[in-house]
Coordinates of C-alpha atoms in Angstrom, one line a residue:
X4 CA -3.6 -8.0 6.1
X5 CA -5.3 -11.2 6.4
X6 CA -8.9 -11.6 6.2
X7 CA -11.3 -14.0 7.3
X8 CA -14.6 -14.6 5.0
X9 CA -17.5 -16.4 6.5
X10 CA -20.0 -17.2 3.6
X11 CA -18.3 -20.4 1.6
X12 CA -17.7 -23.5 4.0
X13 CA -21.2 -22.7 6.3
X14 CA -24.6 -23.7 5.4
X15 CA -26.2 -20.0 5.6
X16 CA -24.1 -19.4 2.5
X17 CA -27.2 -19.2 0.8
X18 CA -28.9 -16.5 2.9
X19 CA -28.5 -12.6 3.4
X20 CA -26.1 -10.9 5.2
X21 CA -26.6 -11.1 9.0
X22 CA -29.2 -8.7 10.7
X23 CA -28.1 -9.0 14.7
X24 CA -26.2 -6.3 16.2
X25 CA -22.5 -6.7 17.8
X26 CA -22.8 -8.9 21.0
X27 CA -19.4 -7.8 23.0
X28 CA -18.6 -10.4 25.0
X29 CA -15.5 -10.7 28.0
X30 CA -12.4 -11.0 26.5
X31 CA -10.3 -14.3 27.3
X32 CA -7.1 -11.9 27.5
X33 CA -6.5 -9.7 30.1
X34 CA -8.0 -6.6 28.4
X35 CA -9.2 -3.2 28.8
X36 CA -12.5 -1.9 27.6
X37 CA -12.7 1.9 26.8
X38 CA -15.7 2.3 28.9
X39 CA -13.9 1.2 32.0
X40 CA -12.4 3.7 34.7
X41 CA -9.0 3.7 33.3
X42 CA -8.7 4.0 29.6
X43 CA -5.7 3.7 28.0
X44 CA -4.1 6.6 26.6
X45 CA -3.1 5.8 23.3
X46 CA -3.5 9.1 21.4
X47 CA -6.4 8.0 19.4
X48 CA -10.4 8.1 19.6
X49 CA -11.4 5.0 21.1
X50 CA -14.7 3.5 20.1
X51 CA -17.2 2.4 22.7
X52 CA -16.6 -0.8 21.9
X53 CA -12.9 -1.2 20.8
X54 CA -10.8 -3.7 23.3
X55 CA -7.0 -2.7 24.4
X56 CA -4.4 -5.3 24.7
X57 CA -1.7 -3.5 26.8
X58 CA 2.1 -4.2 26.1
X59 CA 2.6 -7.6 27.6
X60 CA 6.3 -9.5 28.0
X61 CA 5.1 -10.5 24.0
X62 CA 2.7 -8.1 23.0
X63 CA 5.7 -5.4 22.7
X64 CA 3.5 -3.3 20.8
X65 CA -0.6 -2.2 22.2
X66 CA -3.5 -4.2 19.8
X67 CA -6.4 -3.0 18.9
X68 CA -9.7 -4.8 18.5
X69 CA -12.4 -3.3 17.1
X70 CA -15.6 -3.3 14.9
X71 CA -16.1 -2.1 11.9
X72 CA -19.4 -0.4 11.1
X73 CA -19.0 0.8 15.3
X74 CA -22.6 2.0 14.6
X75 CA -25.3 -0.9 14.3
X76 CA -28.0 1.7 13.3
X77 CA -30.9 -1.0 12.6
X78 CA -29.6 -4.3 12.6
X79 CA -29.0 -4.7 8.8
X80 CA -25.2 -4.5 8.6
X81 CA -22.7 -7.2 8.5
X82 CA -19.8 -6.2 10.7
X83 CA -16.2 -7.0 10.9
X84 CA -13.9 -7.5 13.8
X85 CA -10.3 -6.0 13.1
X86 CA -7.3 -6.6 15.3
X87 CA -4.7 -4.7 14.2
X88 CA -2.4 -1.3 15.7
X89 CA -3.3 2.0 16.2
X90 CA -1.7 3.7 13.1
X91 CA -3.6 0.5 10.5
X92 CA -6.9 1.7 12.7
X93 CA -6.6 5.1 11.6
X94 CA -6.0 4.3 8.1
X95 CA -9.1 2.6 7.8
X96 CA -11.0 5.1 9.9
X97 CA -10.3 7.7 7.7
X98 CA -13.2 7.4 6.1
X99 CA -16.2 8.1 8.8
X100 CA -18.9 6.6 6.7
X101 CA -17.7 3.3 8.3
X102 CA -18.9 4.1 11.2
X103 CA -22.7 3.2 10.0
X104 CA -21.8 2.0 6.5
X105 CA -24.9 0.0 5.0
X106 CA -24.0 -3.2 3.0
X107 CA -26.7 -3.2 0.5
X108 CA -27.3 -7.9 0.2
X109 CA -26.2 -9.4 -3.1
X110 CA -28.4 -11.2 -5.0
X111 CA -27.8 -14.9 -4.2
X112 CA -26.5 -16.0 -7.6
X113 CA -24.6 -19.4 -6.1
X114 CA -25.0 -22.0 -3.7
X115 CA -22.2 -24.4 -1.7
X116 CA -21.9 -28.1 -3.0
X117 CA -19.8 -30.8 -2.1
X118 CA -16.6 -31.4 -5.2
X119 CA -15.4 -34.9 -5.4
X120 CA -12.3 -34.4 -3.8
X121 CA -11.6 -30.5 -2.9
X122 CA -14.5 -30.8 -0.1
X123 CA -17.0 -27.7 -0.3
X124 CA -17.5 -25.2 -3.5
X125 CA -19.4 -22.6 -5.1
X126 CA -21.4 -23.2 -7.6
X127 CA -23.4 -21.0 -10.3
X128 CA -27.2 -21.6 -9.8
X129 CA -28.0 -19.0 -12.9
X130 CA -25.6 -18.0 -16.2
X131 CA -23.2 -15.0 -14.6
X132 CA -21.4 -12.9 -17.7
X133 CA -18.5 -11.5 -17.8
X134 CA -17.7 -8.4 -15.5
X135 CA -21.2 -9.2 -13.5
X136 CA -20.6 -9.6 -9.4
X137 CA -21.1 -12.5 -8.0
X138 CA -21.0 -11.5 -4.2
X139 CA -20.3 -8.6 -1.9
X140 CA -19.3 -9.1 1.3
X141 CA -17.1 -7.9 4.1
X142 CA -14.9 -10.1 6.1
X143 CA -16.1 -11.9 9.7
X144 CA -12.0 -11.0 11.1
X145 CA -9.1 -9.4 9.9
X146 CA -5.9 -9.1 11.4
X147 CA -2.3 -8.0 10.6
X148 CA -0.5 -11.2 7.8
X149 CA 2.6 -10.9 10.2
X150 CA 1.8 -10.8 14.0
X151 CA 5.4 -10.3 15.0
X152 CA 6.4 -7.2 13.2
X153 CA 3.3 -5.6 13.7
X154 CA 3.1 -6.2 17.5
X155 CA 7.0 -6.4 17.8
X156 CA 7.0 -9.6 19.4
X157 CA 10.6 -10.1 20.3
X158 CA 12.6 -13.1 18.8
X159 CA 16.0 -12.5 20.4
X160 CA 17.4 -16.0 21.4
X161 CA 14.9 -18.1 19.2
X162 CA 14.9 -20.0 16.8
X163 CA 12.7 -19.2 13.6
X164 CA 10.1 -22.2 14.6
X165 CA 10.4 -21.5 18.2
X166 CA 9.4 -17.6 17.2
X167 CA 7.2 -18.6 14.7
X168 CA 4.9 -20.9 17.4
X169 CA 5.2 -17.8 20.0
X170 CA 3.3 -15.5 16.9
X171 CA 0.9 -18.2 16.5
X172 CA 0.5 -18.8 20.2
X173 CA -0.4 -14.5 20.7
X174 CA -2.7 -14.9 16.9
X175 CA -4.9 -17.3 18.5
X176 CA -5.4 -15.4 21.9
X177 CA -6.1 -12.0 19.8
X178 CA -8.6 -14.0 17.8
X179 CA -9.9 -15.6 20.8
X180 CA -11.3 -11.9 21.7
X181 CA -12.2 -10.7 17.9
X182 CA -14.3 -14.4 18.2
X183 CA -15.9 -13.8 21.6
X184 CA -17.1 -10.4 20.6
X185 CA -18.9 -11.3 17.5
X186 CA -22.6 -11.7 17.4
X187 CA -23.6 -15.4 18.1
X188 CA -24.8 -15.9 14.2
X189 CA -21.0 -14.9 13.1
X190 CA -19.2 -16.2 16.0
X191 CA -21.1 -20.1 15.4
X192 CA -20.2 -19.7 11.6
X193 CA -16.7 -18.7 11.9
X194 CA -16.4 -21.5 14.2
X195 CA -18.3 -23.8 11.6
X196 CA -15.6 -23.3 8.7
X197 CA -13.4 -25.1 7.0
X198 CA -10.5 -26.6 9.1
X199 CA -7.9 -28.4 6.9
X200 CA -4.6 -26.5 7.7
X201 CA -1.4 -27.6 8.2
X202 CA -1.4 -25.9 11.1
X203 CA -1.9 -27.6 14.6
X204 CA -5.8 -27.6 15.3
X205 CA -5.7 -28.8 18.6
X206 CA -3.0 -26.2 19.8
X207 CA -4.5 -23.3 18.0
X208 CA -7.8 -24.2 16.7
X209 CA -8.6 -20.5 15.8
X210 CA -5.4 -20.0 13.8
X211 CA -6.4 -23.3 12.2
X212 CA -9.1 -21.9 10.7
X213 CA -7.8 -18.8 9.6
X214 CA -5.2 -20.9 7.5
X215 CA -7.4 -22.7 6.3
X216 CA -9.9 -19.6 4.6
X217 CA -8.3 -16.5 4.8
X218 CA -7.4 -14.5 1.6
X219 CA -4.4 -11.3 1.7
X220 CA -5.3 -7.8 1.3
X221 CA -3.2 -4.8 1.2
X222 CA -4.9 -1.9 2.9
X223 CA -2.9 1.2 1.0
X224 CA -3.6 -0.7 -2.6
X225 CA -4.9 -3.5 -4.5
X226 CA -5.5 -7.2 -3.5
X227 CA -3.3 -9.7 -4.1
X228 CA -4.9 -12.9 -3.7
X229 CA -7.7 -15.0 -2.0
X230 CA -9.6 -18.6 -2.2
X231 CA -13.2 -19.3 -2.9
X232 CA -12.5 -23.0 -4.3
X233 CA -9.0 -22.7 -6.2
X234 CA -8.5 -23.2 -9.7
X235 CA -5.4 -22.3 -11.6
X236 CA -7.6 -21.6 -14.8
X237 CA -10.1 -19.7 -12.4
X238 CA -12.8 -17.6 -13.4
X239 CA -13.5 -14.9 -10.7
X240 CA -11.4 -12.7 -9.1
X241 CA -11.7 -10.1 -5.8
X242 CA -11.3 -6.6 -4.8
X243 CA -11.0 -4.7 -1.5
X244 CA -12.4 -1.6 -1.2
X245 CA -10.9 0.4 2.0
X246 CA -13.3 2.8 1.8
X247 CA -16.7 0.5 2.5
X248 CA -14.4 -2.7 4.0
X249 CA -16.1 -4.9 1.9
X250 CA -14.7 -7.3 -0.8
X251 CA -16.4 -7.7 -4.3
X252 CA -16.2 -11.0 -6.0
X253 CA -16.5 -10.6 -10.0
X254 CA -16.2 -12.7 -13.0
X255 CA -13.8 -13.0 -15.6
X256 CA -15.0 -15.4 -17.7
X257 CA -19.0 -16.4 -18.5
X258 CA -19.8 -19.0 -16.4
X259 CA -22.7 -21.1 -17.0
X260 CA -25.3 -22.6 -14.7
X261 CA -24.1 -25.3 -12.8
X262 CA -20.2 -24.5 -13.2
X263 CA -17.9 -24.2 -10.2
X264 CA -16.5 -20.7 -9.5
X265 CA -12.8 -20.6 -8.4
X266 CA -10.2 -18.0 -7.6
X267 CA -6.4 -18.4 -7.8
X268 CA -5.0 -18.7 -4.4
X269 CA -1.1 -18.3 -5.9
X270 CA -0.3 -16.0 -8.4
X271 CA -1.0 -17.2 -12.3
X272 CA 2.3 -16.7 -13.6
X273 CA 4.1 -19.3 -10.6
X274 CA 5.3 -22.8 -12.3
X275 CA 3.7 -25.8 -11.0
X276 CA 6.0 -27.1 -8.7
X277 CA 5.5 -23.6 -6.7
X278 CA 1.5 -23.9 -6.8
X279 CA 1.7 -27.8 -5.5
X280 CA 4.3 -25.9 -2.4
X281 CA 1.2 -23.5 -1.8
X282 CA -1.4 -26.5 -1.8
X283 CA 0.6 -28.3 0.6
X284 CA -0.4 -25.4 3.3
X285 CA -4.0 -26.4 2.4
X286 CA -3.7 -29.9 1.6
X287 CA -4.9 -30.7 -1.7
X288 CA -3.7 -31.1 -5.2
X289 CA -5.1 -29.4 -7.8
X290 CA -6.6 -31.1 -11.1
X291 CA -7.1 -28.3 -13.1
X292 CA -5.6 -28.3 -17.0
X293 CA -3.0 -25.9 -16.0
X294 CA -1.4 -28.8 -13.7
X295 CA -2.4 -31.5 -15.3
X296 CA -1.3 -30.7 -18.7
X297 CA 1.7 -28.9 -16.9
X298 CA 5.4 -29.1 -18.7
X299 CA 8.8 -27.4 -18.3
X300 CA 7.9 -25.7 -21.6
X301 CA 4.1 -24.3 -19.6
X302 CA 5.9 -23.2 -17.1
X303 CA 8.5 -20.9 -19.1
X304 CA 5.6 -19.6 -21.0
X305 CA 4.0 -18.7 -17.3
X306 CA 7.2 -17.1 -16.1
X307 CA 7.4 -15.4 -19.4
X308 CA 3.9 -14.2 -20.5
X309 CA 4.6 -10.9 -19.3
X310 CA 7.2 -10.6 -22.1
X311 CA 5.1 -12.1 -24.5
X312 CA 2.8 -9.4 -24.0
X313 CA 5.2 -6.8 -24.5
X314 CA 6.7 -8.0 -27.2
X315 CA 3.0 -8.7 -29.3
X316 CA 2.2 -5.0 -28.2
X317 CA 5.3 -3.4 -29.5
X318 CA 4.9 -5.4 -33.1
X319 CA 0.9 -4.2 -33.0
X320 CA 2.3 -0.7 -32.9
X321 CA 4.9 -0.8 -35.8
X322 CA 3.6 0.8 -38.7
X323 CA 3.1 -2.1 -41.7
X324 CA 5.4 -1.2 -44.4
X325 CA 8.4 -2.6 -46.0
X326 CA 9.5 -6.1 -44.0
X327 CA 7.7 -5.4 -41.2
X328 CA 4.6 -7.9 -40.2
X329 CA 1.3 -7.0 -41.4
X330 CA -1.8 -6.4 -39.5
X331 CA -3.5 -8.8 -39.9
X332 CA -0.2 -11.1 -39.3
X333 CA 0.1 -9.7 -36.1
X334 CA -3.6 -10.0 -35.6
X335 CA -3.1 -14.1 -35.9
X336 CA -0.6 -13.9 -33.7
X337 CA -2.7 -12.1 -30.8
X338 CA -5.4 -13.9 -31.1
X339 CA -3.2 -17.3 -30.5
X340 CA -1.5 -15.5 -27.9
X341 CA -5.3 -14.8 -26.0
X342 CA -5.7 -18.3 -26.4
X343 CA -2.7 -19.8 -25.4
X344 CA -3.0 -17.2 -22.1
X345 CA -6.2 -17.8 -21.3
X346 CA -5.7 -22.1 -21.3
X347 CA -3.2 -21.0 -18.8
X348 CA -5.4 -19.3 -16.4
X349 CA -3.3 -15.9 -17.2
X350 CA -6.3 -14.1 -18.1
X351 CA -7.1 -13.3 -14.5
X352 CA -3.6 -11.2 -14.1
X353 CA -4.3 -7.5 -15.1
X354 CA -1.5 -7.6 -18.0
X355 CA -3.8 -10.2 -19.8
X356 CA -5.7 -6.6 -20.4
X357 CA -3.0 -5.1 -22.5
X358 CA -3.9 -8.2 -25.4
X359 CA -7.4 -7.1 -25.4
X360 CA -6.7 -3.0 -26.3
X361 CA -3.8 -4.7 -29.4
X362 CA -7.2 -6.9 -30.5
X363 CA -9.4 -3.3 -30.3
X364 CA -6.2 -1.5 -32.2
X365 CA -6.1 -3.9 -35.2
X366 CA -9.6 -4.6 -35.6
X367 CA -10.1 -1.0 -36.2
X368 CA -6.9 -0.9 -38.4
X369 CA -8.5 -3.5 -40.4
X370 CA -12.0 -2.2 -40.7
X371 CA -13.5 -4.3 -38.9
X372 CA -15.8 -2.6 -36.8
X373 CA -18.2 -5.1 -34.8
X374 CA -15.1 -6.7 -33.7
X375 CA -13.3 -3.7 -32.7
X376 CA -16.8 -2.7 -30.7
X377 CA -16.7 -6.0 -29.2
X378 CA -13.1 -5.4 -27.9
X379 CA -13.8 -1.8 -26.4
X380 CA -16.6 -3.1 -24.5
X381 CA -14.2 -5.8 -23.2
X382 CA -12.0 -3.2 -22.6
X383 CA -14.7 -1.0 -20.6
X384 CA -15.1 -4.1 -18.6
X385 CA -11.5 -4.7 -17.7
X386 CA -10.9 -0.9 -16.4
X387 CA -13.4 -1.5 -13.6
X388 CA -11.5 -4.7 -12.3
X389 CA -8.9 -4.2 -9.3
X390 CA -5.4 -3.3 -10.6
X391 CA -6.5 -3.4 -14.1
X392 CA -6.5 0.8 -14.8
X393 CA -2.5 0.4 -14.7
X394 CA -2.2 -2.1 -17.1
X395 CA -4.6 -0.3 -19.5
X396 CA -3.0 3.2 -18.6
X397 CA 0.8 1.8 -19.5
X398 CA -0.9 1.3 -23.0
X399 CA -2.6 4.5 -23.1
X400 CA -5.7 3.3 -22.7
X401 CA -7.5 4.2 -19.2

């Protein structure tokens, strides 16, 4: 599911979560509101405010738009407008507190700048340690990644481009209504993001936009990916949590005052030549170290750090006698390996973990007990991070 964020490419970045309540306003599509004469019987609970799209010639499958907290119980609640299909809407609904769920406002610990060349960013405006949030928010729009399967728009006789343009040409309509019945604070900031897509902004100006900020989420699991600015070394990452809809933002590295905060858009362990074919979608080249200092031999390590990891824990764990590599051997060799990772911006994926509970295991082999303290608390700190708990489990550590 693709989500839209509102806070990083608007000036009210730097202010607390909207207070108005939902403003519905008439749909652009031919629609039916559940409050009408004629409701549509779809076999569901329909919410006051939730918009039908019937089954169309394209729309081969009924969408859903609705908002998410329904309730506005005093104004103090950012809210999200889903489009998505009945069975999704239930799966999220399954949890009634998101009916009135209160978002409680993160303390503003950033503000937007202009980068020399990779137009707005975040930006620390206090030191933010390790583990600490940074924001908490939930999305302005969501809707399903791929319209066509999950509406069934049929692509018999058509070419992929031609079926690909009639998805995007039904995206924009369906975000046409989740826009129009936004409040008029969220509808003028979506409308004021970023809009630097490869996608054709005079055609589908809405879809545009989405491009051009929204981030993946997986509503049965963890997230896989989203952008504040981007930064293949990057120092934050995000989570979803189904339960509330809202996304956490949390560092994994310190970052001082003044620094710029980035998330990976493409996953860390992809070679340069496949993160410059992701940038093209957005239109920028990225000058982090990772790409500038890139190589053949960088990229094997990337596509192979996984192994690397596996192969340091499994030496960790033989006992030291005979030929076998001593502890602190092995120690040296973790330690450049943390290194050598964390230059690559592989720090971020959850495996990275798996380095930190070998550091904890030999510093307490050694004796050395400040530093194997120093490792658990690291540790502590990894288990509440979004897919993290299975990397540390597969170690027996959770």
């Amino acid at each position: 599911m693709s989500l839209r964020r509102g806070f990083l490419k608007a000036p009210k970045a730097n202010q607390s979560p909207p207070t108005d309540g939902l403003l519905a306003t008439k749909s652009p599509l031919k629609t039916m509101n559940s409050q009408g004469n004629t409701p549509p019987e779809l076999g569901h609970a329909v919410n006051a405010e939730d918009h039908t799209i019937l089954v169309t010639d394209v729309l081969k499958t009924p969408a859903i738009i609705t908002t998410i907290p329904s309730l506005i119980p005093s104004g103090e609640i950012q809210t999200s407008q889903i489009v998505t299909v009945v069975p999704t809407k239930e799966l999220i609904l399954q949890n009634r507190s998101l009916t009135n769920q209160s978002l409680t406002p993160s303390p503003v610990r950033y503000a937007i700048r202009e980068t020399e060349d990779m137009g707005r960013g975040l930006f620390a405006t206090s030191d933010i340690a390790f583990g600490e949030t940074i924001l908490v928010e939930r999305p302005l729009v969501a809707l399903p990644k791929n319209i066509g399967s999950a509406f069934k728009i049929p692509r018999s006789g058509l070419t992929p481009d031609k079926w690909h343009d009639l998805c995007m040409d039904e995206a924009e309509k369906l975000l046409g209504v989740a826009r129009d019945r936004m409040n008029e604070e969220d509808r003028e900031l979506f409308e004021s993001l970023c809009n630097i897509s490869a996608e054709d902004a005079q055609r589908r100006p809405l879809v545009s936009i989405l491009v051009s900020n929204a981030m993946n989420l997986h509503i049965r699991d963890a997230p896989v990916a989203q952008d504040f600015g981007h930064g293949c070394t990057s120092n934050a990452v995000f989570s979803f949590d189904t339960d509330k809809f809202l996304i956490s933002y949390t560092a994994t590295r310190d970052i001082k005052t003044g620094e710029q905060v980035f998330l990976a858009y493409f996953p860390a362990t992809a070679a340069l030549a496949q993160r410059r074919q992701g940038m093209a979608r957005y239109r920028f080249v990225c000058k982090c170290s990772a790409c500038t200092n890139a190589s053949k031999e960088s990229d094997k390590f990337r596509a192979e750090s996984y192994t690397h990891i596996d192969n340091l824990v499994r030496r960790a764990m033989l006992p030291s006698q005979g030929s076998g590599p001593s502890a602190r051997d092995v120690l040296a060799e973790a330690l450049k390996l943390k290194d050598r990772l964390e230059r690559e911006g592989l720090d971020v994926e959850p495996k990275f973990s798996e380095v930190w509970v070998v550091l904890h295991f030999l510093y307490q082999k050694l004796g050395d007990a400040a530093e194997g303290e120093r490792c658990l608390r690291k540790l502590q700190t990894y288990s509440t991070f979004p897919g993290y708990q299975k990397a540390l489990k597969n170690v027996g550590l959770s």
